[in-house]
Each structure stands twice: as structure tokens, then as C-alpha cells.
mmCIF file of C-alpha atoms in Angstrom:
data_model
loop_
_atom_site.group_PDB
_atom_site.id
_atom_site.type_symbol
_atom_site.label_atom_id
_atom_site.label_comp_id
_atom_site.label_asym_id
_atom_site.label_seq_id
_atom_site.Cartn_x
_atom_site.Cartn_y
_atom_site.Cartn_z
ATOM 1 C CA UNK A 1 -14.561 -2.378 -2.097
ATOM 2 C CA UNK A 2 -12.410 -4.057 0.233
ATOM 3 C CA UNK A 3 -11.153 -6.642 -2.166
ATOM 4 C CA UNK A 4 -7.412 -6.063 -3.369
ATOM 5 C CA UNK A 5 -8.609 -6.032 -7.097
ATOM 6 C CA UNK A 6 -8.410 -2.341 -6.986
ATOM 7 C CA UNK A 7 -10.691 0.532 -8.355
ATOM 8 C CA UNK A 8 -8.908 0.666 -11.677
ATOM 9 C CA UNK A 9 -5.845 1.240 -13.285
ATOM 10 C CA UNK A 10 -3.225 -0.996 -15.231
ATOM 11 C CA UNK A 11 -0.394 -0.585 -13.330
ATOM 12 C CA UNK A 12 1.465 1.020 -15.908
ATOM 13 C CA UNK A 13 2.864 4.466 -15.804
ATOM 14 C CA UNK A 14 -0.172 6.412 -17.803
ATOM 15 C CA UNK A 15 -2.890 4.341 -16.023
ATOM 16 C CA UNK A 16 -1.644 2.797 -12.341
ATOM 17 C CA UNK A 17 -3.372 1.315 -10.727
ATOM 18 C CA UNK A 18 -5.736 2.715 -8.169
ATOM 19 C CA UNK A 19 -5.716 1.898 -4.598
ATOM 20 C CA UNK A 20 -9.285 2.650 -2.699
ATOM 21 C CA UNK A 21 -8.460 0.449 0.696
ATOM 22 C CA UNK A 22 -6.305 -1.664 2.767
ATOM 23 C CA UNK A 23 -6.587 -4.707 0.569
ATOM 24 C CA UNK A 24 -5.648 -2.741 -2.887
ATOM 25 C CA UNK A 25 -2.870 -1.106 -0.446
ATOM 26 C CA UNK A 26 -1.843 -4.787 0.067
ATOM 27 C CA UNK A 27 -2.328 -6.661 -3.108
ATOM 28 C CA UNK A 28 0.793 -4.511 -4.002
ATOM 29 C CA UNK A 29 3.076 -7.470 -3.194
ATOM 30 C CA UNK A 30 1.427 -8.790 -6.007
ATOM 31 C CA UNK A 31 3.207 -7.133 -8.672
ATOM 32 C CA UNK A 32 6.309 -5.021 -6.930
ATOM 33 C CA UNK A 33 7.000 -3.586 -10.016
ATOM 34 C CA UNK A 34 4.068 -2.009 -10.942
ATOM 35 C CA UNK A 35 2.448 1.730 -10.657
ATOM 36 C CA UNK A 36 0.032 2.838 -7.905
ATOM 37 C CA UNK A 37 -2.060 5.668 -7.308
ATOM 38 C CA UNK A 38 -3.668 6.500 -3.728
ATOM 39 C CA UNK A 39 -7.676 7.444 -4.757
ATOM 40 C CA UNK A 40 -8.804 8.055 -0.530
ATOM 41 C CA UNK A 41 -7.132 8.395 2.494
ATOM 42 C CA UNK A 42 -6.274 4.348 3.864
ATOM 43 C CA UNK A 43 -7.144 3.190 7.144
ATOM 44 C CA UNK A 44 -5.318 -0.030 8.345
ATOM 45 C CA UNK A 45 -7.407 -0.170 11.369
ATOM 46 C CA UNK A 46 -9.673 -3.113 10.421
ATOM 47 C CA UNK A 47 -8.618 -7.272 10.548
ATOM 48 C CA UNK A 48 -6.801 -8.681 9.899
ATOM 49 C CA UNK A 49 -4.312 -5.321 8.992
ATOM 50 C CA UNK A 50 -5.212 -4.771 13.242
ATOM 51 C CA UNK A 51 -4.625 -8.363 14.807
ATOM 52 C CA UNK A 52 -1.962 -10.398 15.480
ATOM 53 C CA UNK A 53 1.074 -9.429 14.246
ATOM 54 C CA UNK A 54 -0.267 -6.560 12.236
ATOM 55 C CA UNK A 55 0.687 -5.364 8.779
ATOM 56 C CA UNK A 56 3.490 -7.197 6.918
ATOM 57 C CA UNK A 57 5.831 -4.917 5.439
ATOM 58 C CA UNK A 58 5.699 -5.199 1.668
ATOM 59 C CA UNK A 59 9.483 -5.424 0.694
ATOM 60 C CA UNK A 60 11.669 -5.432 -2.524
ATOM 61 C CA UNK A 61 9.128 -2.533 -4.054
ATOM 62 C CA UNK A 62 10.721 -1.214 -7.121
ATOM 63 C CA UNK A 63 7.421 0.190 -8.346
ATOM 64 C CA UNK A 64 5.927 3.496 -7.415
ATOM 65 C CA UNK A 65 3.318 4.722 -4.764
ATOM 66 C CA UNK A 66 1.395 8.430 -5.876
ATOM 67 C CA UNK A 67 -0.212 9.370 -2.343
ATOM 68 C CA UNK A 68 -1.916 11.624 -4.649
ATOM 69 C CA UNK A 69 -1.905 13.836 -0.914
ATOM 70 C CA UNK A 70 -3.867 11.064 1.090
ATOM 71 C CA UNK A 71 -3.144 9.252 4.061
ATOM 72 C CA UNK A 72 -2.379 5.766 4.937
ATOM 73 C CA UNK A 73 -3.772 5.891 8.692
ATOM 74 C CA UNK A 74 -3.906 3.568 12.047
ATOM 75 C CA UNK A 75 -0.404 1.493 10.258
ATOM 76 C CA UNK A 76 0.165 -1.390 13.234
ATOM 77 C CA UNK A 77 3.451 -3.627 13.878
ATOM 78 C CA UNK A 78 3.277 -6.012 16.600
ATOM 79 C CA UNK A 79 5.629 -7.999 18.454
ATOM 80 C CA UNK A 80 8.381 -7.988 15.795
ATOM 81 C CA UNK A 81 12.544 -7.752 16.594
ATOM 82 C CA UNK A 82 13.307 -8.367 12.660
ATOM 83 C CA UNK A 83 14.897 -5.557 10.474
ATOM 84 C CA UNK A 84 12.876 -3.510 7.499
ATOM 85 C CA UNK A 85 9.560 -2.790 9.204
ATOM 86 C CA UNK A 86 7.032 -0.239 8.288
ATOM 87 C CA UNK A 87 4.780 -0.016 5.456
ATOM 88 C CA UNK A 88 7.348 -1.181 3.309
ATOM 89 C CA UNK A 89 10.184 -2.954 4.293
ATOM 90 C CA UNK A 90 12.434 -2.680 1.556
ATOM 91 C CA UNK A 91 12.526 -1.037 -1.804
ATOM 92 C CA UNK A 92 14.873 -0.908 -4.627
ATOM 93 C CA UNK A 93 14.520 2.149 -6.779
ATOM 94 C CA UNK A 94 10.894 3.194 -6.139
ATOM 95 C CA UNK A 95 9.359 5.923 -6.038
ATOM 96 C CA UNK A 96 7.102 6.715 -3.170
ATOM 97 C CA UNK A 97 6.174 10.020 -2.949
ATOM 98 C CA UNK A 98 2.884 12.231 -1.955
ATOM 99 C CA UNK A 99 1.491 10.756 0.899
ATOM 100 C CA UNK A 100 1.315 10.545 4.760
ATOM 101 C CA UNK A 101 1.817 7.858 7.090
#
């Protein structure tokens, strides 16, 4: 839906919460603790995710990310020297696991 208040889910464990497009994908800075789950494969290729400076990695993530086998597609970085880039740029004990980038 394109709105970061995600298709479902309450972040726990039993019942994460579910990530349908690049704005759920990003709203997980909200709450870097919490538990995701990938429902369709992410593309990144839309604005502002594709402008300026790009994606901002989400860092300190101690939470975890179930691709649930999708992708996260079209990830773009732009005109950046600093450390920690990429989809995330830090975690601290999460689990990521499941999905392609």
C-alpha cells in the first residue's frame, strides 16, 4: 500500500510484522528491535528510495528480517564516502536471513 504501516503483523516473534513495499521495508527504523517478515519481492526503484542520495542504511538493527525467499530489488547508494552502507548499515545481534539483495 505504499505507506510504511505495513500489511500486518505485531512485530513480535509469533506474528512480525509484514513488509509488502519499500515504505514497510523502511518504517523498520521505527522499531529496530522488532520482527519482520518479507510478504513480496521489494523494489526500491521508486522516489524518493531512487533520488538523491538514495536509500539510508537502517543501522543498529537488533531485530530480525524473514525474506521469506523474496527479493529486495533496484537497492541505490549515491554519492556517499561514510562507513556501514547497504541496506543496513549496522546490526547488533539480528537475524537476517532468507532473502536476496
Amino acid at each position: 500500500m505504499a505507506n510504511g504501516n505495513f500489511a500486518g503483523g505485531e512485530g513480535t516473534e509469533r506474528n512480525p510484522y509484514l513488509i509488502e513495499d519499500a515504505f514497510d521495508l523502511d518504517a523498520i527504523r521505527n522499531d529496530l528491535n522488532a520482527h519482520y517478515k518479507l510478504i513480496r519481492n521489494i523494489n526500491l526503484d521508486i522516489p524518493p528510495f531512487n533520488e538523491g542520495k538514495g536509500w539510508e542504511p537502517i543501522n543498529d538493527f537488533s531485530g530480525t528480517l524473514d525474506g521469506n525467499m523474496y527479493y529486495i530489488y533496484k537497492l541505490y547508494i549515491n554519492g556517499t564516502s561514510a562507513n556501514n552502507i547497504g541496506l543496513f548499515g549496522s546490526t547488533q545481534g539480528a537475524i537476517i536471513e532468507n532473502v536476496a539483495l
